[in-house]
mmCIF file of C-alpha atoms (C1' of nucleotides) in Angstrom:
data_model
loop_
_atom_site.group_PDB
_atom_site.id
_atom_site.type_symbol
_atom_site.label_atom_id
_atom_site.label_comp_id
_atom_site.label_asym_id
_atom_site.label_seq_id
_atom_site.Cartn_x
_atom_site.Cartn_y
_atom_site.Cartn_z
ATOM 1 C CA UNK A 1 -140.921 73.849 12.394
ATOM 2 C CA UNK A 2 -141.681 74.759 15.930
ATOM 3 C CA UNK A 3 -145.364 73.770 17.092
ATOM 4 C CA UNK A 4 -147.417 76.666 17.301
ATOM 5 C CA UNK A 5 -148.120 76.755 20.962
ATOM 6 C CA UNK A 6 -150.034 80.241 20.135
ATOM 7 C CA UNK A 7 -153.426 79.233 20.910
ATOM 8 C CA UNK A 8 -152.118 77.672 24.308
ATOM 9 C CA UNK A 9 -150.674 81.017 24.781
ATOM 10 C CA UNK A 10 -153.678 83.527 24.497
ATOM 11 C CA UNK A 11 -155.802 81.111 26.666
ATOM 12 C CA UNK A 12 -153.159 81.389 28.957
ATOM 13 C CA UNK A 13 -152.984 84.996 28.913
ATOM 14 C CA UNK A 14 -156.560 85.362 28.845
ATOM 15 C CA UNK A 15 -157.566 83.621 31.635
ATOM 16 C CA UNK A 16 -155.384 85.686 33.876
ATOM 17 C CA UNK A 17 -156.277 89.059 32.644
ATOM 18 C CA UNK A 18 -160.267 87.140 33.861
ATOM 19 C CA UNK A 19 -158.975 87.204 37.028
ATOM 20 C CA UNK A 20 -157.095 90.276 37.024
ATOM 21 C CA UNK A 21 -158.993 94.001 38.178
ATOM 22 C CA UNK A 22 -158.022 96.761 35.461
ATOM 23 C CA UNK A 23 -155.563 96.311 32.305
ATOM 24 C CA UNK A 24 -153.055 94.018 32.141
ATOM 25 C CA UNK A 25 -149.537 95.702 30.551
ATOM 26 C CA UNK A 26 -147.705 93.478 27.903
ATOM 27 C CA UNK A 27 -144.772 93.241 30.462
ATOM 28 C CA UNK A 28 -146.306 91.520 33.316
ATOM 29 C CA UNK A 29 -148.648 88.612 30.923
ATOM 30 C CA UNK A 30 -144.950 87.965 29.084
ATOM 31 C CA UNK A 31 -143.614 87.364 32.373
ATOM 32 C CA UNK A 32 -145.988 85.316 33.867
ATOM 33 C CA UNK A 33 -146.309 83.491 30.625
ATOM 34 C CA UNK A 34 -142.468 82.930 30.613
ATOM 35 C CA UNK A 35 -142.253 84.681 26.905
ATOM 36 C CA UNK A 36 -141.280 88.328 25.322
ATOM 37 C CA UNK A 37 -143.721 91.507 25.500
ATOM 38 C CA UNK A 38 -143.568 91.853 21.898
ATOM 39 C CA UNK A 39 -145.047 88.507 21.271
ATOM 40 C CA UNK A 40 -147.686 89.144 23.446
ATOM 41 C CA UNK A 41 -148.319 92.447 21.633
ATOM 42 C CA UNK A 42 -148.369 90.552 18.445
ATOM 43 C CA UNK A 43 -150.763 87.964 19.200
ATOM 44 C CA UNK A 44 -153.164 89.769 21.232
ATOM 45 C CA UNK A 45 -153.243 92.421 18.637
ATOM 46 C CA UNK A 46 -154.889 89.529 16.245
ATOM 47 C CA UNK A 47 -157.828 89.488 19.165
ATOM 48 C CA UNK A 48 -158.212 93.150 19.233
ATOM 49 C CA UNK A 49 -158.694 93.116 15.639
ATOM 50 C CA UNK A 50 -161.519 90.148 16.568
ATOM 51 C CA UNK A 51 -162.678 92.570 19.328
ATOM 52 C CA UNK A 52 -162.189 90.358 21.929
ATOM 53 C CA UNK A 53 -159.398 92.683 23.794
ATOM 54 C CA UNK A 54 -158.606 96.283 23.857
ATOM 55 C CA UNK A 55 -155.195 97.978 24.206
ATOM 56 C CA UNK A 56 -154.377 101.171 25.866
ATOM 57 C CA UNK A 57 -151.430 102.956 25.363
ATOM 58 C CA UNK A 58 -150.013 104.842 28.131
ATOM 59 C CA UNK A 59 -150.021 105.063 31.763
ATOM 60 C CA UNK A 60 -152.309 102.735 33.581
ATOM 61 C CA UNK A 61 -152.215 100.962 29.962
ATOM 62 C CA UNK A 62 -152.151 97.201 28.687
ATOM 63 C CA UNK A 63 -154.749 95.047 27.967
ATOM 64 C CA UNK A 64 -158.588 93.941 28.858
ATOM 65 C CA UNK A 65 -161.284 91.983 27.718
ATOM 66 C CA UNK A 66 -164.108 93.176 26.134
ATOM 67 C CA UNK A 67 -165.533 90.181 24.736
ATOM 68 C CA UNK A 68 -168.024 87.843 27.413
ATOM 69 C CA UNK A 69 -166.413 85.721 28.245
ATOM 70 C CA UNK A 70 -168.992 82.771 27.623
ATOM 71 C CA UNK A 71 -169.322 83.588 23.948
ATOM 72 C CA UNK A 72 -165.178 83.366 23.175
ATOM 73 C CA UNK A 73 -164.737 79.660 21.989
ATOM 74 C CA UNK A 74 -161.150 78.255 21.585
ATOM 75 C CA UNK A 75 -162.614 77.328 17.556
ATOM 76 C CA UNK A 76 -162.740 81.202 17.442
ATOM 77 C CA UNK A 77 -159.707 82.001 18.732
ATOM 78 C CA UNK A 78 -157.857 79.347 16.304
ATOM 79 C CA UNK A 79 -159.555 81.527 13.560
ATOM 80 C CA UNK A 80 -158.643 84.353 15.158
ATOM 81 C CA UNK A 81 -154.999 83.172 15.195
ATOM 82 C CA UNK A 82 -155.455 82.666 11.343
ATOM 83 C CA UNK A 83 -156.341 78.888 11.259
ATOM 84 C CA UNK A 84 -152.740 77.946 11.819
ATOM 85 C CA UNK A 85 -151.862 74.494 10.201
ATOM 86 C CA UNK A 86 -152.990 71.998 12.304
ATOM 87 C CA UNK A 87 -151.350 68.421 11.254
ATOM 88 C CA UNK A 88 -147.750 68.104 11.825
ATOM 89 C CA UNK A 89 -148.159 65.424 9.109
ATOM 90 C CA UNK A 90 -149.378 65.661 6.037
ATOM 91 C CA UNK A 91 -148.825 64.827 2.006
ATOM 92 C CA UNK A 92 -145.716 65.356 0.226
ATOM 93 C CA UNK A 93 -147.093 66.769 -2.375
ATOM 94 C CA UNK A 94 -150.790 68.777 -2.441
ATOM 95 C CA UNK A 95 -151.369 68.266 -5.861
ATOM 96 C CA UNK A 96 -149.548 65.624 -7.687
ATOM 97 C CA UNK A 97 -149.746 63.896 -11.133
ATOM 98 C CA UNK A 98 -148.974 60.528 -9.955
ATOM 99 C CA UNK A 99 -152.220 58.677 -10.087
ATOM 100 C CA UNK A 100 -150.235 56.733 -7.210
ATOM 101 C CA UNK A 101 -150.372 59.904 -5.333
ATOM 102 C CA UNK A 102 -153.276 61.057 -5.862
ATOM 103 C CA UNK A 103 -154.789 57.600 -4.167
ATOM 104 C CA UNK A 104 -152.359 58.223 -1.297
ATOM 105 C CA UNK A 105 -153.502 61.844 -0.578
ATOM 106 C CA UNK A 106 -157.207 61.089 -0.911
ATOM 107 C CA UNK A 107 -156.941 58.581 1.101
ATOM 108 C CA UNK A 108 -154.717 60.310 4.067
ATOM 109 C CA UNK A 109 -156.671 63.688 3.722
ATOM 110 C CA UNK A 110 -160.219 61.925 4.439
ATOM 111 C CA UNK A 111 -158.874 61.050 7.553
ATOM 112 C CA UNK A 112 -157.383 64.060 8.122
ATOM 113 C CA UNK A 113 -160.942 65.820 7.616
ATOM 114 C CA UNK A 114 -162.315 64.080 9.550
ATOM 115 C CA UNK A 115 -159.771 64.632 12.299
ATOM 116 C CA UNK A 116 -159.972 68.129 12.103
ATOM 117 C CA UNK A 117 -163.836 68.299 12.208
ATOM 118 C CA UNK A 118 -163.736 66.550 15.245
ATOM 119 C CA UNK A 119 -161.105 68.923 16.896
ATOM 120 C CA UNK A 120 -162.783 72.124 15.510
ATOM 121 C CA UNK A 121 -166.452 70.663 17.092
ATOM 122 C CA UNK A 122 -164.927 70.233 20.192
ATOM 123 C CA UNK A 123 -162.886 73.414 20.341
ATOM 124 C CA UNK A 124 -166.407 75.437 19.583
ATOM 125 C CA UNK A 125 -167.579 73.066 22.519
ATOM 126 C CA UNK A 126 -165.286 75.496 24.980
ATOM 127 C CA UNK A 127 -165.777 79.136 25.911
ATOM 128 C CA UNK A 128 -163.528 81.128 27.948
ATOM 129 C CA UNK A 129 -166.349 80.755 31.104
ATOM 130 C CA UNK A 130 -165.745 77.226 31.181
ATOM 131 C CA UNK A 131 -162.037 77.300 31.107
ATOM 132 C CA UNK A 132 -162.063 79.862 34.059
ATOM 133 C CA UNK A 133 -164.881 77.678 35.904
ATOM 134 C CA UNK A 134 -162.284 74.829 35.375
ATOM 135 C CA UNK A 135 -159.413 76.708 36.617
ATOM 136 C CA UNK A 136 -162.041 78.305 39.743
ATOM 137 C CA UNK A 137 -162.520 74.108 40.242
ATOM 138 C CA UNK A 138 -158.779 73.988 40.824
ATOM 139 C CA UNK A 139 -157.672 76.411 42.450
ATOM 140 C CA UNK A 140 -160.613 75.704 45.663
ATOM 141 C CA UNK A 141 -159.806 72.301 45.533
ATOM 142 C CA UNK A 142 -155.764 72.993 45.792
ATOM 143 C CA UNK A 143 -156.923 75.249 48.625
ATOM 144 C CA UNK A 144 -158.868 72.764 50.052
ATOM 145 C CA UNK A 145 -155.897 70.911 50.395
ATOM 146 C CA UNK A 146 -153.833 72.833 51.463
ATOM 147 C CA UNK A 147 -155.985 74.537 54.246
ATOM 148 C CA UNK A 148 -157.318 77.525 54.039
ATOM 149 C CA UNK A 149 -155.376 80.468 54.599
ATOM 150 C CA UNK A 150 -152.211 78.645 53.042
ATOM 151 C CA UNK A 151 -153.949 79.013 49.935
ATOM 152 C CA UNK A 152 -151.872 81.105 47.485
ATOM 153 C CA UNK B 1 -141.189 72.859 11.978
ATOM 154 C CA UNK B 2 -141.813 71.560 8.661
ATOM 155 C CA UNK B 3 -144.160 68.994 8.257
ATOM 156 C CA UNK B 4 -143.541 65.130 8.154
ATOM 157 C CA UNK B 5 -144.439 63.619 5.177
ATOM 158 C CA UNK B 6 -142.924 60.226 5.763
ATOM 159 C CA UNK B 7 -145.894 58.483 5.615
ATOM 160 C CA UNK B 8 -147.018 59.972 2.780
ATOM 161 C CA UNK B 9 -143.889 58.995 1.409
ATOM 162 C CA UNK B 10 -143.552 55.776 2.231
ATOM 163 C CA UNK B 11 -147.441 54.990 0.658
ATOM 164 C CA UNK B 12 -146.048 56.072 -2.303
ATOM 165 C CA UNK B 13 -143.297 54.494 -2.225
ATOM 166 C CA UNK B 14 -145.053 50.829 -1.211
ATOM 167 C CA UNK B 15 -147.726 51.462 -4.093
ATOM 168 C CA UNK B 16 -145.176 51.720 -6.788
ATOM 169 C CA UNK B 17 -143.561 48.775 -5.597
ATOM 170 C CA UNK B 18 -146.876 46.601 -5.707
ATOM 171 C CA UNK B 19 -146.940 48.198 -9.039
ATOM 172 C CA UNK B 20 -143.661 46.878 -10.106
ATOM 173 C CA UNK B 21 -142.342 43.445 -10.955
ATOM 174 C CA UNK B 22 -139.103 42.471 -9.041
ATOM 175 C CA UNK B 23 -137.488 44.956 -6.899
ATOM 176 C CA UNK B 24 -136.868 48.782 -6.977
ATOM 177 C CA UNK B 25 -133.469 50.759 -6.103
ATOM 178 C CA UNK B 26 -133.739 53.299 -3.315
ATOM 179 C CA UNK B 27 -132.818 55.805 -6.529
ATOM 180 C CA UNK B 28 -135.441 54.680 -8.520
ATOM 181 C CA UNK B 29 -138.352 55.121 -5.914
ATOM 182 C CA UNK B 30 -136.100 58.617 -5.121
ATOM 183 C CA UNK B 31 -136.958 59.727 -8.545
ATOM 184 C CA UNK B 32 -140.360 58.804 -8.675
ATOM 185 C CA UNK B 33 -140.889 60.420 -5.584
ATOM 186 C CA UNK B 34 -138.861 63.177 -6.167
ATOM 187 C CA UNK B 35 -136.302 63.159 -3.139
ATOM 188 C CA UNK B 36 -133.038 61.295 -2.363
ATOM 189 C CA UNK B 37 -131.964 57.650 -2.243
ATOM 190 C CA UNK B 38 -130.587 58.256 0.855
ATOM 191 C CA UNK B 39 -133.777 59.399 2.239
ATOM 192 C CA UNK B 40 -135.491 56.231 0.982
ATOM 193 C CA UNK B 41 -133.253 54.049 2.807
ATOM 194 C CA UNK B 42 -134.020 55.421 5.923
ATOM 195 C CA UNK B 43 -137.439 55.603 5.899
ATOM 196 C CA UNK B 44 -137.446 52.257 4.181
ATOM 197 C CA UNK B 45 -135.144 50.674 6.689
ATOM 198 C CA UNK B 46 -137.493 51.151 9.455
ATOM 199 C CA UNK B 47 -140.342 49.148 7.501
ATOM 200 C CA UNK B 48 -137.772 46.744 6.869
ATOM 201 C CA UNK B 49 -137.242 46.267 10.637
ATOM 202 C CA UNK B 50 -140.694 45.718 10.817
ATOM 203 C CA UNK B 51 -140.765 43.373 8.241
ATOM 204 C CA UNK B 52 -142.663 45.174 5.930
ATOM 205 C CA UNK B 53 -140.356 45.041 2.954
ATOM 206 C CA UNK B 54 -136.950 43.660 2.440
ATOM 207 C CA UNK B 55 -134.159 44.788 0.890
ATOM 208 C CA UNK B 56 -131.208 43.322 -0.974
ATOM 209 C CA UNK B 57 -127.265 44.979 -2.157
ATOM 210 C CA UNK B 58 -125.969 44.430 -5.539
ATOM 211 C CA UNK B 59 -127.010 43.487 -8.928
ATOM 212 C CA UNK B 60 -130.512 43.349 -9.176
ATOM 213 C CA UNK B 61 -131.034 44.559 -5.475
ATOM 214 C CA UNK B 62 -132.942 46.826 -4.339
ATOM 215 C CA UNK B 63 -136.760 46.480 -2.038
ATOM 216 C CA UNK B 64 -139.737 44.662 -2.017
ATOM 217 C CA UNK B 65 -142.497 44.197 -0.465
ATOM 218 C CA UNK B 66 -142.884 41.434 1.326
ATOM 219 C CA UNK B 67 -145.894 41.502 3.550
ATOM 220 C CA UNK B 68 -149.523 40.973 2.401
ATOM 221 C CA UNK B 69 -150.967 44.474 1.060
ATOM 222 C CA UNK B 70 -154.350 43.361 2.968
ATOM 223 C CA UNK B 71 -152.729 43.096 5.993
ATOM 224 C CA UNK B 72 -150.648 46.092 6.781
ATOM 225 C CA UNK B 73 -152.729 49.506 7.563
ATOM 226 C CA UNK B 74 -151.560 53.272 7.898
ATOM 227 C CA UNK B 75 -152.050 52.824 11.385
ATOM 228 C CA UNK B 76 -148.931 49.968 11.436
ATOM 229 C CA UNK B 77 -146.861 52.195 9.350
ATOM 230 C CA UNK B 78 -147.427 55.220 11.438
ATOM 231 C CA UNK B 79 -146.246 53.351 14.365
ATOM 232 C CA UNK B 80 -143.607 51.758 12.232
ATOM 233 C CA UNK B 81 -142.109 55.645 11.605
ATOM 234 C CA UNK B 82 -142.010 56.201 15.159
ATOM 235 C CA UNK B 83 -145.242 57.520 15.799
ATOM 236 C CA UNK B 84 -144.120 61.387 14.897
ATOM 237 C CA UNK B 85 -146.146 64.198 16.370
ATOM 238 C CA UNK B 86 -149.598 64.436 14.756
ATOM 239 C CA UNK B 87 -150.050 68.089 15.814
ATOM 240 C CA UNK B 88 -148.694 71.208 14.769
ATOM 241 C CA UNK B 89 -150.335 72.899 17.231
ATOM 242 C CA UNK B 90 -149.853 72.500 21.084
ATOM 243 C CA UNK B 91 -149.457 73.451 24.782
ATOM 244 C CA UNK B 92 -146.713 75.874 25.733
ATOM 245 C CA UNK B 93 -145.876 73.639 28.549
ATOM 246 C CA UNK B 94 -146.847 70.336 29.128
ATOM 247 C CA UNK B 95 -146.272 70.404 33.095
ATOM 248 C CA UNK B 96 -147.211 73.841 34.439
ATOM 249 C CA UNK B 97 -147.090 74.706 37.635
ATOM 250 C CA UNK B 98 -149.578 77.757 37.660
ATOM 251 C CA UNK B 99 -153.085 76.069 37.762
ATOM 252 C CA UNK B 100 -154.681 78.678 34.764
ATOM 253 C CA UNK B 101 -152.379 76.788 32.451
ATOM 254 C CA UNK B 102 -153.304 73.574 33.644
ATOM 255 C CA UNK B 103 -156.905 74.349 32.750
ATOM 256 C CA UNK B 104 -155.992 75.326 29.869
ATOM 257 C CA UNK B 105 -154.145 72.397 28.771
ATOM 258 C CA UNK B 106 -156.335 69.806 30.108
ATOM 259 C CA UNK B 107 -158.796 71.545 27.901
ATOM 260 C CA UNK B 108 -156.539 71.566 25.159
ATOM 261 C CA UNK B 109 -155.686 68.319 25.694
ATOM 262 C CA UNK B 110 -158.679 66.490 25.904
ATOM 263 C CA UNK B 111 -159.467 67.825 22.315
ATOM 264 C CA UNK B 112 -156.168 67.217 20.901
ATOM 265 C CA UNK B 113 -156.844 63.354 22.364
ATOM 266 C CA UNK B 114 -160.205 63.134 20.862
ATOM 267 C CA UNK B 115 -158.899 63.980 17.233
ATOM 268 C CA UNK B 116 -156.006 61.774 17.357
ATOM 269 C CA UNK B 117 -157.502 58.543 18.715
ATOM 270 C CA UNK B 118 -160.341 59.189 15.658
ATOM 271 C CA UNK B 119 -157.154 59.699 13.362
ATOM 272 C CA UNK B 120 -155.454 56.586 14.167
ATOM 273 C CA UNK B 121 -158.808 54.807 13.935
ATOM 274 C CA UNK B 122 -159.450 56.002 10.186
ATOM 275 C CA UNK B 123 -155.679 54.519 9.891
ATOM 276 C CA UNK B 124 -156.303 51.650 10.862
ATOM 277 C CA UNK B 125 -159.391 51.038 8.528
ATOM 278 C CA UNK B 126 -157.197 51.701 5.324
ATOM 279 C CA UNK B 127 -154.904 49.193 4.074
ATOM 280 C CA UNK B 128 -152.287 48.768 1.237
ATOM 281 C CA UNK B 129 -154.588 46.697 -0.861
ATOM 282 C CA UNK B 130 -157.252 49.844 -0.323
ATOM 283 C CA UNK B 131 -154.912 51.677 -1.419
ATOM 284 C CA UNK B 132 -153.802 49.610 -4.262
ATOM 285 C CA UNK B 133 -158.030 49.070 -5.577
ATOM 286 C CA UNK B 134 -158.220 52.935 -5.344
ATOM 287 C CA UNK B 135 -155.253 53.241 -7.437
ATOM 288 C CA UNK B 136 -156.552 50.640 -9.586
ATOM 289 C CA UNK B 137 -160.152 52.257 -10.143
ATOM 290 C CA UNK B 138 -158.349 55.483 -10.895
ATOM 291 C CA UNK B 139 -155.911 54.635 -13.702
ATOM 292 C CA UNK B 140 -159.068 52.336 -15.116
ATOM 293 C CA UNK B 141 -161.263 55.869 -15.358
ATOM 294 C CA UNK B 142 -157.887 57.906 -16.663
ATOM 295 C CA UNK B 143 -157.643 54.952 -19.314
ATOM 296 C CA UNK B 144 -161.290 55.500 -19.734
ATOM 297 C CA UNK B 145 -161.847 58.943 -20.555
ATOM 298 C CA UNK B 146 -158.463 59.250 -22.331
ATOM 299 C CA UNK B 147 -159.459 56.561 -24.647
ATOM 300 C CA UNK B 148 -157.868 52.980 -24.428
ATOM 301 C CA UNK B 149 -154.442 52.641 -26.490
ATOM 302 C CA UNK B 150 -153.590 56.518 -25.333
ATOM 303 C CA UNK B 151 -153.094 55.211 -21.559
ATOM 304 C CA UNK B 152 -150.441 56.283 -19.850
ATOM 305 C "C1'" DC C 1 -112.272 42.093 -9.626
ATOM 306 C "C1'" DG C 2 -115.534 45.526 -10.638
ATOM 307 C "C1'" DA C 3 -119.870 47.611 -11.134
ATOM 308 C "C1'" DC C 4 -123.953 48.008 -8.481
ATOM 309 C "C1'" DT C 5 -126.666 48.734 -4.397
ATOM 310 C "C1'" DC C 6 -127.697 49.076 0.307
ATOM 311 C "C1'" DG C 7 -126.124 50.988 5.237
ATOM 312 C "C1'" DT C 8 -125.050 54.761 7.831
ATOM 313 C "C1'" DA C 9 -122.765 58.647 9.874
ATOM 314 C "C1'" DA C 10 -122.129 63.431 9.622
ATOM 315 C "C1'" DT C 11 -123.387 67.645 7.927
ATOM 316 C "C1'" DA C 12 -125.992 71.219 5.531
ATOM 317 C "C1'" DA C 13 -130.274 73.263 3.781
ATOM 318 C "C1'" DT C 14 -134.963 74.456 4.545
ATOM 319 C "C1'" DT C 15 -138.879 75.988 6.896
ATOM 320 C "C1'" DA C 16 -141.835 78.005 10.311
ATOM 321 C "C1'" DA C 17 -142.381 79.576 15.030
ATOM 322 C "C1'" DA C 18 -140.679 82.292 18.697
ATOM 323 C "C1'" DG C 19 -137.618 85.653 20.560
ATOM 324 C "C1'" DT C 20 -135.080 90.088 20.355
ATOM 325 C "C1'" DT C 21 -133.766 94.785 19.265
ATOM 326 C "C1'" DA C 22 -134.910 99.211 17.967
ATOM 327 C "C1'" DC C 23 -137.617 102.900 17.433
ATOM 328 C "C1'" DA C 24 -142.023 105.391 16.529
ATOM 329 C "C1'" DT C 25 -146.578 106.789 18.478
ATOM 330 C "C1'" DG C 26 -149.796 107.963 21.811
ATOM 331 C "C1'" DA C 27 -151.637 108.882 26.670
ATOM 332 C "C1'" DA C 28 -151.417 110.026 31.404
ATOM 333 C "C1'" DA C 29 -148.820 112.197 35.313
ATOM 334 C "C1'" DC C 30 -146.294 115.750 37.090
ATOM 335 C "C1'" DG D 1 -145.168 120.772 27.939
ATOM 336 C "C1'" DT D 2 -142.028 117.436 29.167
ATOM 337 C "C1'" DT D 3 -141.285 113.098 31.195
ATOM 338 C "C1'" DT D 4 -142.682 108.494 31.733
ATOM 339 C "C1'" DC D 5 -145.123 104.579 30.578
ATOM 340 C "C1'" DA D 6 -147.153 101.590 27.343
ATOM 341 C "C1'" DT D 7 -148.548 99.949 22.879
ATOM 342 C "C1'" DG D 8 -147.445 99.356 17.498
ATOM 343 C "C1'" DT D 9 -144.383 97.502 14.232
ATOM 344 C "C1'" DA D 10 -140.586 96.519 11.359
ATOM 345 C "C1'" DA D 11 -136.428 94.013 10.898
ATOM 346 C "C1'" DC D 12 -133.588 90.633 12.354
ATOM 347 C "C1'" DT D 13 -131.918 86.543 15.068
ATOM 348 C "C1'" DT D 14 -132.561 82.256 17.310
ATOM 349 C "C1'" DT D 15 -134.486 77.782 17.750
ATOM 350 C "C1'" DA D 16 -136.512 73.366 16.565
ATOM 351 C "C1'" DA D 17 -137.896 70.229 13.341
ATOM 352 C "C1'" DT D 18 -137.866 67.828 8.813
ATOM 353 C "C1'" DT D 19 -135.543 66.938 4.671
ATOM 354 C "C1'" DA D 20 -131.558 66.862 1.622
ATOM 355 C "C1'" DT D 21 -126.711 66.020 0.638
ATOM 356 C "C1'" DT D 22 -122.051 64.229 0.871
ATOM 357 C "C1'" DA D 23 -119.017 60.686 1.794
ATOM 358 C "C1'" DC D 24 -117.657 56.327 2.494
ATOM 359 C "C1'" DG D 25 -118.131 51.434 4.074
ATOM 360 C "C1'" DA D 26 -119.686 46.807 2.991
ATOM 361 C "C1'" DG D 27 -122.025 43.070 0.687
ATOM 362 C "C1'" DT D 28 -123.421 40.735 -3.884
ATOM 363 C "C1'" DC D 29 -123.800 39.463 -8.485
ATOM 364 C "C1'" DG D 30 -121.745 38.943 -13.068
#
DNA sequence: CGACTCGTAATAATTAAAGTTACATGAAAC
DNA sequence: GTTTCATGTAACTTTAATTATTACGAGTCG
């Protein structure tokens, strides 16, 4: 399959509607996120369910956040997303008779579980404040190099 | 995309052969592991370039192992198969030029880095002879409760 | 020589994500 | 109230990746 990139996505999307005044319309965060409206609907209807964003239909529509933003952590939105599957690699077979097997998968899905631990601890490690106090890092310091009033 | 279970695979594979006296045909290590002898070769081939196993054509051909069991971890075989993609799960785009994506996947990133290098770590802990003991333990306690003389 | 087995290229099937089309529903503007 | 804008969703297509299959070539043992 295609890696699920969705999680990379609804940061993505998030982050600008943090830095955005007033709703953002499915339109404009497919655009600047280089995918289809309807995607966008689909996926950030999974965070409205979460009641992280709200959707309004209408003029002067599209999406906000509702959520604070320091208490959204990327291990919520993976949840959120519905745990998607998060090894590209993994056992032939989940629950085989072959004792041979069975040694093989025990043995790959300790490290596995541990793997995943690790990457769920660190994803509840992140809110959305410190990704947008990341990107606020950036953006000054591109500005700083650029000179200000180049800054775009 | 689906998932790769080559490495799963090729455990299997290996631990039937350390089972086995004398070598095994790519169709009977297909059977027992429920694919295709052409799929065998290939993944086989690759351990044989790494001179892992060997294999011979014609009567009484077929693969065997031909490394040490204690000396060759999941880590070597991972890297053996090319090092696929661990992750199922990943950045949109891996060089953005708008700066909220590039917080987001330095974020991302750094996570993603975290898990794997603990991943390959637990790989490179387990080898076939682990493996092989595990196996070994297992099929004692089946023989065990089952009663010995009803083994299978 | 003939049966057996690997070696390999080319192609199809499978699977899951992402994209697209189409249309219904609801809200604000006029 | 009708038009316009925007979400809500279902159905379908496309894309990307692994895995499976077919077909045939080439070496090896009896």
């Amino acid at each position: 399959m295609k890696r699920d990139s969705r999680l990379s996505s609804v940061l993505h999307a998030l982050l600008h509607m943090a830095e955005h005044d007033g709703p953002m319309t499915s339109e404009t965060l497919a655009e600047c996120m280089n995918t289809n409206p309807v995607v966008v609907r689909r996926t950030m209807g999974l965070l409205r369910e979460a009641g992280i964003v709200a959707s309004a239909r209408g003029h002067a529509g599209g999406w906000t956040i509702t959520a604070d933003l320091g208490t959204v952590t990327l291990r919520q939105l993976h949840e959120v997303l519905g745990e998607p599957a998060i090894f590209a690699i993994g056992n032939r077979n989940e629950t085989p008779d072959c004792l041979v097997e069975q040694s093989v998968n025990a043995a790959l899905d300790a490290a596995f579980t541990e793997a995943e631990a690790l990457l769920l601890d660190r994803f509840a490690d992140v809110t959305l404040a410190d990704l947008a106090a990341d990107f606020a890092r950036r953006h000054a310091e591109r500005r700083a190099r650029k000179g200000v009033g180049n800054a775009k």
